[in-house]
Short mmCIF file of N, CA, C and O in Angstrom, two decimals:
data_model
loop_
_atom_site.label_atom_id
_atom_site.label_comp_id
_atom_site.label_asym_id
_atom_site.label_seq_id
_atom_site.Cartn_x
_atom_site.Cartn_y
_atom_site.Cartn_z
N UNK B 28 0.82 -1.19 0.00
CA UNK B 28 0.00 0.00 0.00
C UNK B 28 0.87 1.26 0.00
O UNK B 28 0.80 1.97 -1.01
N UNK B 29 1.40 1.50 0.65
CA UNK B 29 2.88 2.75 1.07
C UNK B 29 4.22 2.22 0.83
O UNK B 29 4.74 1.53 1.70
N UNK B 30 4.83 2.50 -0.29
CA UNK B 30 6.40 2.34 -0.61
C UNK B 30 7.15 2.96 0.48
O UNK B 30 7.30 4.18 0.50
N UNK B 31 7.62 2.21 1.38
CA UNK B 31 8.39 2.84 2.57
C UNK B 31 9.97 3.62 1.53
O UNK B 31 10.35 4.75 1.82
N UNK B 32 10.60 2.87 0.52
CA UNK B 32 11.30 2.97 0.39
C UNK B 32 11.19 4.91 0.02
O UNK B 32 11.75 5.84 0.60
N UNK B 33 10.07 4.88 -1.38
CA UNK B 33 9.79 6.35 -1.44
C UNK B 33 9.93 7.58 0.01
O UNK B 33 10.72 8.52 0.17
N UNK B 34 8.85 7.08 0.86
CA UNK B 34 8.78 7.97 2.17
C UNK B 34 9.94 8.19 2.68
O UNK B 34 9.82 9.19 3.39
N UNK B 35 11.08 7.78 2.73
CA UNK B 35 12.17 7.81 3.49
C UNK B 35 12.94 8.82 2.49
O UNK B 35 13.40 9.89 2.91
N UNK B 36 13.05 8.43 1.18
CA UNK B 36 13.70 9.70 -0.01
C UNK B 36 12.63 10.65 -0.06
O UNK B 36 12.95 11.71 -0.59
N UNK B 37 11.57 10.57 0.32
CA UNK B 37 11.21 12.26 0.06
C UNK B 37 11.52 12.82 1.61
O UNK B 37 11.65 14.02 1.81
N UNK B 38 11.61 11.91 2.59
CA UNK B 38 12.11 12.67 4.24
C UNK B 38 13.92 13.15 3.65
O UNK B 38 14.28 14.27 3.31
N UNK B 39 14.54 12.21 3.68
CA UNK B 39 15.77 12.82 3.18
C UNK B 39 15.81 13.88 2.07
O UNK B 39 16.92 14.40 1.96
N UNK B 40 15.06 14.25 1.38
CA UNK B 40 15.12 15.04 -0.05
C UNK B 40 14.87 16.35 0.56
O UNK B 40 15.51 17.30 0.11
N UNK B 41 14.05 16.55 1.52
CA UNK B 41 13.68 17.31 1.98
C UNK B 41 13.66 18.32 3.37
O UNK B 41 13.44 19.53 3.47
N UNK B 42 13.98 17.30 4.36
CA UNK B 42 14.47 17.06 5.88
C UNK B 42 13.18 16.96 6.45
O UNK B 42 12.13 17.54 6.19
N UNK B 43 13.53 16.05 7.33
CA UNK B 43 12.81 15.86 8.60
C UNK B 43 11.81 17.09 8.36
O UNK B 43 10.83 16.85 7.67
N UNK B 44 11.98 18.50 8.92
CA UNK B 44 10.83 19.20 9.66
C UNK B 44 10.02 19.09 8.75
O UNK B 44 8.95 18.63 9.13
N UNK B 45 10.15 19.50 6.87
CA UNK B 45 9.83 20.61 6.00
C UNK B 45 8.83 19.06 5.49
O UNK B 45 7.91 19.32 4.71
N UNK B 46 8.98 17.58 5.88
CA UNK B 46 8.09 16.77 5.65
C UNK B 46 6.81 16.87 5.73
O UNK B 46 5.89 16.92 4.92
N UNK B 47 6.93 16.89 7.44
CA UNK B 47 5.22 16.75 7.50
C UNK B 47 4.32 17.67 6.79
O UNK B 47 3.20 17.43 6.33
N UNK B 48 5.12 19.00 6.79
CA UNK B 48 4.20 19.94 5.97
C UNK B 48 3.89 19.76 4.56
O UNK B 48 2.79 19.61 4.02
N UNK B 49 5.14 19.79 4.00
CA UNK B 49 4.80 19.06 2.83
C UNK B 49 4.07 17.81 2.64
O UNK B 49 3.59 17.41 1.58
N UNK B 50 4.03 17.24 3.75
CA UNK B 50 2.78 15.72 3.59
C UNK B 50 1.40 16.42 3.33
O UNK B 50 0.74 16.26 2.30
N UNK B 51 1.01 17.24 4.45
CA UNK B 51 -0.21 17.79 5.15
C UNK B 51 -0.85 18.93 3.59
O UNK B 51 -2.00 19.09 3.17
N UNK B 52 0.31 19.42 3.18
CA UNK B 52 -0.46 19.86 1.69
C UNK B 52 -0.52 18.86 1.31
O UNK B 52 -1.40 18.26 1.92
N UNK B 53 0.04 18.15 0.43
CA UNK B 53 -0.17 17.07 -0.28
C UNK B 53 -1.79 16.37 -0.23
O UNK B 53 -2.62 16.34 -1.14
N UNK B 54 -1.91 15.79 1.25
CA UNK B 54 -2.94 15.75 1.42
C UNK B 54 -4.03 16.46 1.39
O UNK B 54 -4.99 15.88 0.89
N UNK B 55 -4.27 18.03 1.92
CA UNK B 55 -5.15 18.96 2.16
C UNK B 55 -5.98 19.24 0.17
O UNK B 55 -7.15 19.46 -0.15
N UNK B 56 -4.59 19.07 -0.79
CA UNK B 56 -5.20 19.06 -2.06
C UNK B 56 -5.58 18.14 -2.52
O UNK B 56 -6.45 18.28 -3.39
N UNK B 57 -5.05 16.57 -2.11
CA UNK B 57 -5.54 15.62 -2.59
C UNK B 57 -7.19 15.41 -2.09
O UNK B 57 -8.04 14.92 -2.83
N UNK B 58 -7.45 15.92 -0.62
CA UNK B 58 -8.76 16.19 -0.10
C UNK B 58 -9.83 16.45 -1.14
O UNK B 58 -10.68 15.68 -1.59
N UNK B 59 -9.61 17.70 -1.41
CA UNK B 59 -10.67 18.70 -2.04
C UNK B 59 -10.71 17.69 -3.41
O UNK B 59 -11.78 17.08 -3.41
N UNK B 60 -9.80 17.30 -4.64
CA UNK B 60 -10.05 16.51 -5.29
C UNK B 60 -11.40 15.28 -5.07
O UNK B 60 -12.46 15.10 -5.69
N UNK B 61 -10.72 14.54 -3.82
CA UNK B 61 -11.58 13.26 -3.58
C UNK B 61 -12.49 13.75 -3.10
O UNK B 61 -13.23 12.80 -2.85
N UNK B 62 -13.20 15.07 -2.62
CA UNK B 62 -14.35 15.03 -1.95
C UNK B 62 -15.46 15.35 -3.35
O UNK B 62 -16.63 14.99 -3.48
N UNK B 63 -14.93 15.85 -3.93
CA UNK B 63 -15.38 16.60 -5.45
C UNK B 63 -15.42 14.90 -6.17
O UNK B 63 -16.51 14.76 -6.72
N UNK B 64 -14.56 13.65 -6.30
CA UNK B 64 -14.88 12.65 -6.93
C UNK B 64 -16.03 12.44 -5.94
O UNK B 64 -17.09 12.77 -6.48
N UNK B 65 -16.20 12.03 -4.72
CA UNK B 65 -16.96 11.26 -3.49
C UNK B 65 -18.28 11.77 -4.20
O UNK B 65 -19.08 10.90 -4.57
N UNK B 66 -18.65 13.41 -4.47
CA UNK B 66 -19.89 13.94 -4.04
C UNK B 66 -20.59 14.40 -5.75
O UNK B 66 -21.70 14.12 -6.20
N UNK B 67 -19.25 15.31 -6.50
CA UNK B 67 -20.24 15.50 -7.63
C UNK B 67 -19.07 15.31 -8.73
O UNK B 67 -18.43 16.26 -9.20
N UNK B 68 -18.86 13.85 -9.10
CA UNK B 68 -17.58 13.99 -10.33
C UNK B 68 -18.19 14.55 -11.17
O UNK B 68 -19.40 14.76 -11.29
N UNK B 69 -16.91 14.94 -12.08
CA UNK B 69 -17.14 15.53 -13.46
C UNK B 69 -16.83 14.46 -14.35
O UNK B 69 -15.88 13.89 -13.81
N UNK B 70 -17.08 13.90 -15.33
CA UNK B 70 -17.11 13.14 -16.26
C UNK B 70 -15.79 13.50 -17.15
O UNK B 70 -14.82 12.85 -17.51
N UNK B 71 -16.32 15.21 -17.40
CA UNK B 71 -15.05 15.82 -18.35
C UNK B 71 -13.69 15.91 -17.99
O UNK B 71 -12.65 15.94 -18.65
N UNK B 72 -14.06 15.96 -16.35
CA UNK B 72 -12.43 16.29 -15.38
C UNK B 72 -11.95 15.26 -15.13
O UNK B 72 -10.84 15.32 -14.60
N UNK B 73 -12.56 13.83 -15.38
CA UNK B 73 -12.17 12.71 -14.46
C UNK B 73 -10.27 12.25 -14.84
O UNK B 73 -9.35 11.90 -14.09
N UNK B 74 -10.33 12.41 -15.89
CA UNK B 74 -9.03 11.99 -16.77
C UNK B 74 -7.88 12.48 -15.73
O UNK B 74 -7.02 11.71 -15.30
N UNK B 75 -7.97 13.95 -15.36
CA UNK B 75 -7.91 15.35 -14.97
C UNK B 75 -7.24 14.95 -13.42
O UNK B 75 -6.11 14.94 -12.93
N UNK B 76 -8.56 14.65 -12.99
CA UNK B 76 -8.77 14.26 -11.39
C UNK B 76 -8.01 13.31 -10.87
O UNK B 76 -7.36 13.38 -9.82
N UNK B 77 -8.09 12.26 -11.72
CA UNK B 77 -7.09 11.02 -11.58
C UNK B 77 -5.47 11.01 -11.84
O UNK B 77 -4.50 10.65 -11.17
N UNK B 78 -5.60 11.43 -12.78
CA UNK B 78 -3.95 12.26 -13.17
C UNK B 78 -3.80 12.69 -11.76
O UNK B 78 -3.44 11.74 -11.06
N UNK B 79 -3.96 13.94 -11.03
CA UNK B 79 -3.50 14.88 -10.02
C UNK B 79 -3.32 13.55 -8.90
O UNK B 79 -2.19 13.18 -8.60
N UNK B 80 -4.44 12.93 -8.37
CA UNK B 80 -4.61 12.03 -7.61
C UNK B 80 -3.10 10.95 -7.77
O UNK B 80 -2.25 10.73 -6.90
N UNK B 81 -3.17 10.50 -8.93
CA UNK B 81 -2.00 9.39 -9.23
C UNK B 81 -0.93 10.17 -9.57
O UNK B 81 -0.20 9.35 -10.13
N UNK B 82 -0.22 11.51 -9.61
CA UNK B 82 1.05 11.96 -9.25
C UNK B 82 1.58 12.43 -7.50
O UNK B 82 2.68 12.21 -6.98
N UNK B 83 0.53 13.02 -6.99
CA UNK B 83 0.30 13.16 -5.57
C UNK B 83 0.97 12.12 -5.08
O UNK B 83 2.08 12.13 -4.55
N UNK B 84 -0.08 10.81 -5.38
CA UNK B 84 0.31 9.73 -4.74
C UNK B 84 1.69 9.33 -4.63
O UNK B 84 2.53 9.28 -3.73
N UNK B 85 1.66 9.08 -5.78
CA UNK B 85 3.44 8.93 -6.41
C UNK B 85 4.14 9.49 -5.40
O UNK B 85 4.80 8.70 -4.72
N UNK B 86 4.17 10.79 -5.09
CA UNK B 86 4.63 11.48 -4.63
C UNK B 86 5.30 11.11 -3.10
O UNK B 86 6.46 11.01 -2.69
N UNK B 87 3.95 10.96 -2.46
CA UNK B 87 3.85 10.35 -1.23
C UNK B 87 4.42 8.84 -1.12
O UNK B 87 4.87 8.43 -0.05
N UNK B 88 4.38 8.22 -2.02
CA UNK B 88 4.52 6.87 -2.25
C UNK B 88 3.64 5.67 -1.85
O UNK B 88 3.96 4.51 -1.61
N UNK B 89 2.13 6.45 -1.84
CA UNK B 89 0.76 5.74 -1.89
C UNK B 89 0.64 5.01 -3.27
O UNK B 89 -0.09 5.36 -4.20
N UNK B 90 1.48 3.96 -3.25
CA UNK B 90 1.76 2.78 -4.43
C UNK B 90 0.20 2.33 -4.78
O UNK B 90 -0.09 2.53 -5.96
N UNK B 91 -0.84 1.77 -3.95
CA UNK B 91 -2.10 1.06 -4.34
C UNK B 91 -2.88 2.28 -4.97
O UNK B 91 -3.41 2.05 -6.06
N UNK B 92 -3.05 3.65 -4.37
CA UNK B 92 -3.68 3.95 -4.50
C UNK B 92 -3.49 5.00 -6.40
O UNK B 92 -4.32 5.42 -7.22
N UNK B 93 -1.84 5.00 -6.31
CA UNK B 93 -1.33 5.42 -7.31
C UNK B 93 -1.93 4.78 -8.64
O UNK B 93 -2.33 5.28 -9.69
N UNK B 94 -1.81 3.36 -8.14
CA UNK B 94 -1.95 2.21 -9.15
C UNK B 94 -3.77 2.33 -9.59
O UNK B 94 -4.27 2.15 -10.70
N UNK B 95 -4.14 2.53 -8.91
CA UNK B 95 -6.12 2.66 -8.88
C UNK B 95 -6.57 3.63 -9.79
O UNK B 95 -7.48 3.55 -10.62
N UNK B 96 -5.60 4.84 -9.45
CA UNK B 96 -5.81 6.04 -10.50
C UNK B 96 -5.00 6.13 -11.88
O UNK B 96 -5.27 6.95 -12.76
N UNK B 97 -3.85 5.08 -11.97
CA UNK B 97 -3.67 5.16 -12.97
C UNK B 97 -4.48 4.29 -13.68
O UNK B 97 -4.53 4.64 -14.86
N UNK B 98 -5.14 3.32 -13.45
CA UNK B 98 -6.21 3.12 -14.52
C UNK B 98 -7.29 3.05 -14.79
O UNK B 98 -7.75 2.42 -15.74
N UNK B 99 -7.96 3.80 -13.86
CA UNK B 99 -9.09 4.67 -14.38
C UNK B 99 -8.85 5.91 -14.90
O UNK B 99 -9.75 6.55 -15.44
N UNK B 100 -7.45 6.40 -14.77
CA UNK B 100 -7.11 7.35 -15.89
C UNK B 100 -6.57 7.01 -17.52
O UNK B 100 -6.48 7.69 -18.54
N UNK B 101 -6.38 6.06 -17.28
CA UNK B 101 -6.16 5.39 -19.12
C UNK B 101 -7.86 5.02 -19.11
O UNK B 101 -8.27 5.86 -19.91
N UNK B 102 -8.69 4.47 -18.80
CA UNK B 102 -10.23 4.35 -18.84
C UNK B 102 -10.82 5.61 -19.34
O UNK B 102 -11.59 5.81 -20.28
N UNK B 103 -10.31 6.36 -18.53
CA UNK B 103 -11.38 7.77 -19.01
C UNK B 103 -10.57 8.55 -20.00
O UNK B 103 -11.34 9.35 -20.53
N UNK B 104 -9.29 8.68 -20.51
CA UNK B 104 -8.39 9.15 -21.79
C UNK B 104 -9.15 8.10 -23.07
O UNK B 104 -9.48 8.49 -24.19
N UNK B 105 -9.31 6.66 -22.52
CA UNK B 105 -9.65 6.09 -23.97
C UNK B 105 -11.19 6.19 -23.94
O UNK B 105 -11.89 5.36 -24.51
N UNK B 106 -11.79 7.46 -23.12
CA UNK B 106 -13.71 7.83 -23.57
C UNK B 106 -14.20 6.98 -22.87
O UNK B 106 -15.39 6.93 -23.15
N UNK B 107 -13.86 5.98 -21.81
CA UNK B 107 -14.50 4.67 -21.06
C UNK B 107 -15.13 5.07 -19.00
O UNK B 107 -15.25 4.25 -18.09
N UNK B 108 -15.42 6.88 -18.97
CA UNK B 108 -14.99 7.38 -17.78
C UNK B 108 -16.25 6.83 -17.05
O UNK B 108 -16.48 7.13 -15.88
N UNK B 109 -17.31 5.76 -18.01
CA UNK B 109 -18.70 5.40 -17.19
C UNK B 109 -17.88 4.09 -16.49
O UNK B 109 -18.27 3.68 -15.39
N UNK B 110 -16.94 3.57 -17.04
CA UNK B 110 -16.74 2.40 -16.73
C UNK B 110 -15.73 2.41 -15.68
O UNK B 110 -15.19 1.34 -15.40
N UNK B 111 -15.33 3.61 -14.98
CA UNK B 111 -14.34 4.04 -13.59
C UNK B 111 -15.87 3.31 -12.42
O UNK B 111 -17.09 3.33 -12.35
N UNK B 112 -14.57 2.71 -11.68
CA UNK B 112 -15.59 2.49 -10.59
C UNK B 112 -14.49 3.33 -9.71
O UNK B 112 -13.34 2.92 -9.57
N UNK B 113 -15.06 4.75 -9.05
CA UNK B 113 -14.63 5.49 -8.04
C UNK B 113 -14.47 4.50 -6.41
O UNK B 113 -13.67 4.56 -5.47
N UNK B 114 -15.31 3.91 -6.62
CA UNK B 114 -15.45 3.14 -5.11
C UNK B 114 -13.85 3.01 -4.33
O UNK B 114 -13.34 3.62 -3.39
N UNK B 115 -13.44 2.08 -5.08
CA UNK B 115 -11.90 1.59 -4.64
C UNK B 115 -11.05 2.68 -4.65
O UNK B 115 -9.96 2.50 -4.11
N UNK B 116 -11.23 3.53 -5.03
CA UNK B 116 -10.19 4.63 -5.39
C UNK B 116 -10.13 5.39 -4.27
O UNK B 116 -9.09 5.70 -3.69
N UNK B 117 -11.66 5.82 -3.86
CA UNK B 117 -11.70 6.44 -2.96
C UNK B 117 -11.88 5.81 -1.26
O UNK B 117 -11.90 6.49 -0.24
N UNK B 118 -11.98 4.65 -1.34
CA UNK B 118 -11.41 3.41 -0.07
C UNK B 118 -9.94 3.56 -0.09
O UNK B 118 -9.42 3.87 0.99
N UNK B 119 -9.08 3.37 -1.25
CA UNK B 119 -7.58 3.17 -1.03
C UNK B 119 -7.11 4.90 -0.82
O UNK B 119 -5.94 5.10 -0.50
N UNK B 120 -8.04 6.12 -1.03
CA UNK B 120 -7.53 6.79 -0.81
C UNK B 120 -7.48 7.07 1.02
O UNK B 120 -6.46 7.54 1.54
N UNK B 121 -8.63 6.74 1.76
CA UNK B 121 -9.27 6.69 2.79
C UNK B 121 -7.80 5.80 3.75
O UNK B 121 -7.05 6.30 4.60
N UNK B 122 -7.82 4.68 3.32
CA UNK B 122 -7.11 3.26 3.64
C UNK B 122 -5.38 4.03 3.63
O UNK B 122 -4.68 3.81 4.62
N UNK B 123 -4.95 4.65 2.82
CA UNK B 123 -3.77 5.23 2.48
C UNK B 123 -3.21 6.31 3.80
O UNK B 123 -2.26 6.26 4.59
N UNK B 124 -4.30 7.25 3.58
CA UNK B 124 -3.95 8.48 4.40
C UNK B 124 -4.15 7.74 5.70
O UNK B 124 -3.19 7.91 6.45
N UNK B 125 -5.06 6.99 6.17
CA UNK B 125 -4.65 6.55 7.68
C UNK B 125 -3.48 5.25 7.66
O UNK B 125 -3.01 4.88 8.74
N UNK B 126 -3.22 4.85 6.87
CA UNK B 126 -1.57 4.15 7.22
C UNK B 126 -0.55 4.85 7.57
O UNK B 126 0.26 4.79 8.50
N UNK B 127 -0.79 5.92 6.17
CA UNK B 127 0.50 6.89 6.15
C UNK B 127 0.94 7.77 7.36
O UNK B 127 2.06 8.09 7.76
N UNK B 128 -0.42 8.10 7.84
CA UNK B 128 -0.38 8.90 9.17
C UNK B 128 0.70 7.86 10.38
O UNK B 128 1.78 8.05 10.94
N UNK B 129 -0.32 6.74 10.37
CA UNK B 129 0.05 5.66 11.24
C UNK B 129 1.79 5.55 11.40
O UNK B 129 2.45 5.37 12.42
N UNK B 130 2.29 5.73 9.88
CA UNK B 130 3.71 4.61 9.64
C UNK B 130 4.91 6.26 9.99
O UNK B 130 6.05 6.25 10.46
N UNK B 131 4.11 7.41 9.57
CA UNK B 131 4.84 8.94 10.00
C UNK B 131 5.05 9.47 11.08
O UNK B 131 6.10 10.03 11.38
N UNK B 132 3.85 9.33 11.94
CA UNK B 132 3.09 9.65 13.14
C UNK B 132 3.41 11.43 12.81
O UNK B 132 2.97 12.29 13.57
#
């Protein structure tokens, strides 16, 4: 679910303090995204949404959840965005942020 190996190069890349903050955005934008998939997606943005979602992740090194959005973002690039099931996406996003918290404190 969480590439420890990533989390540890973006703590070193960055230092210790300047992490958590940089986690806490990370998250605070990935928020507003998933609450906007949760409540009223856009069909047109989804491509969009998922992209941001699956570089974020990356970022963080939320590997499952990276992996979820990258393909419902090739789904909705090849015109297929009825056939995204948000469900899992937005469980592994749920499932993610409380590990990550957990494994950071």
């Amino acid at each position: 679910m969480i590439d420890l190996n990533r989390v540890q190069q973006l703590r070193s890349e960055i230092g210790e303090d300047d992490f958590r903050e940089v986690a806490d955005l990370f998250f605070a934008e990935i928020d507003e995204v998933v609450c906007r998939l949760a409540h009223s997606p856009d069909p047109a943005g989804l491509e969009a949404d998922l992209h941001f979602i699956k570089s974020s992740a990356l970022n963080l090194g939320l590997s499952r959840l990276s992996n979820l959005c990258r393909q419902g973002e090739r789904a909705a690039a090849a015109g297929r965005e009825k056939n995204v099931d948000l469900g899992p996406i937005l469980t592994a996003y749920r499932d993610s942020k409380s590990a990550f918290a957990r494994l950071t404190g």
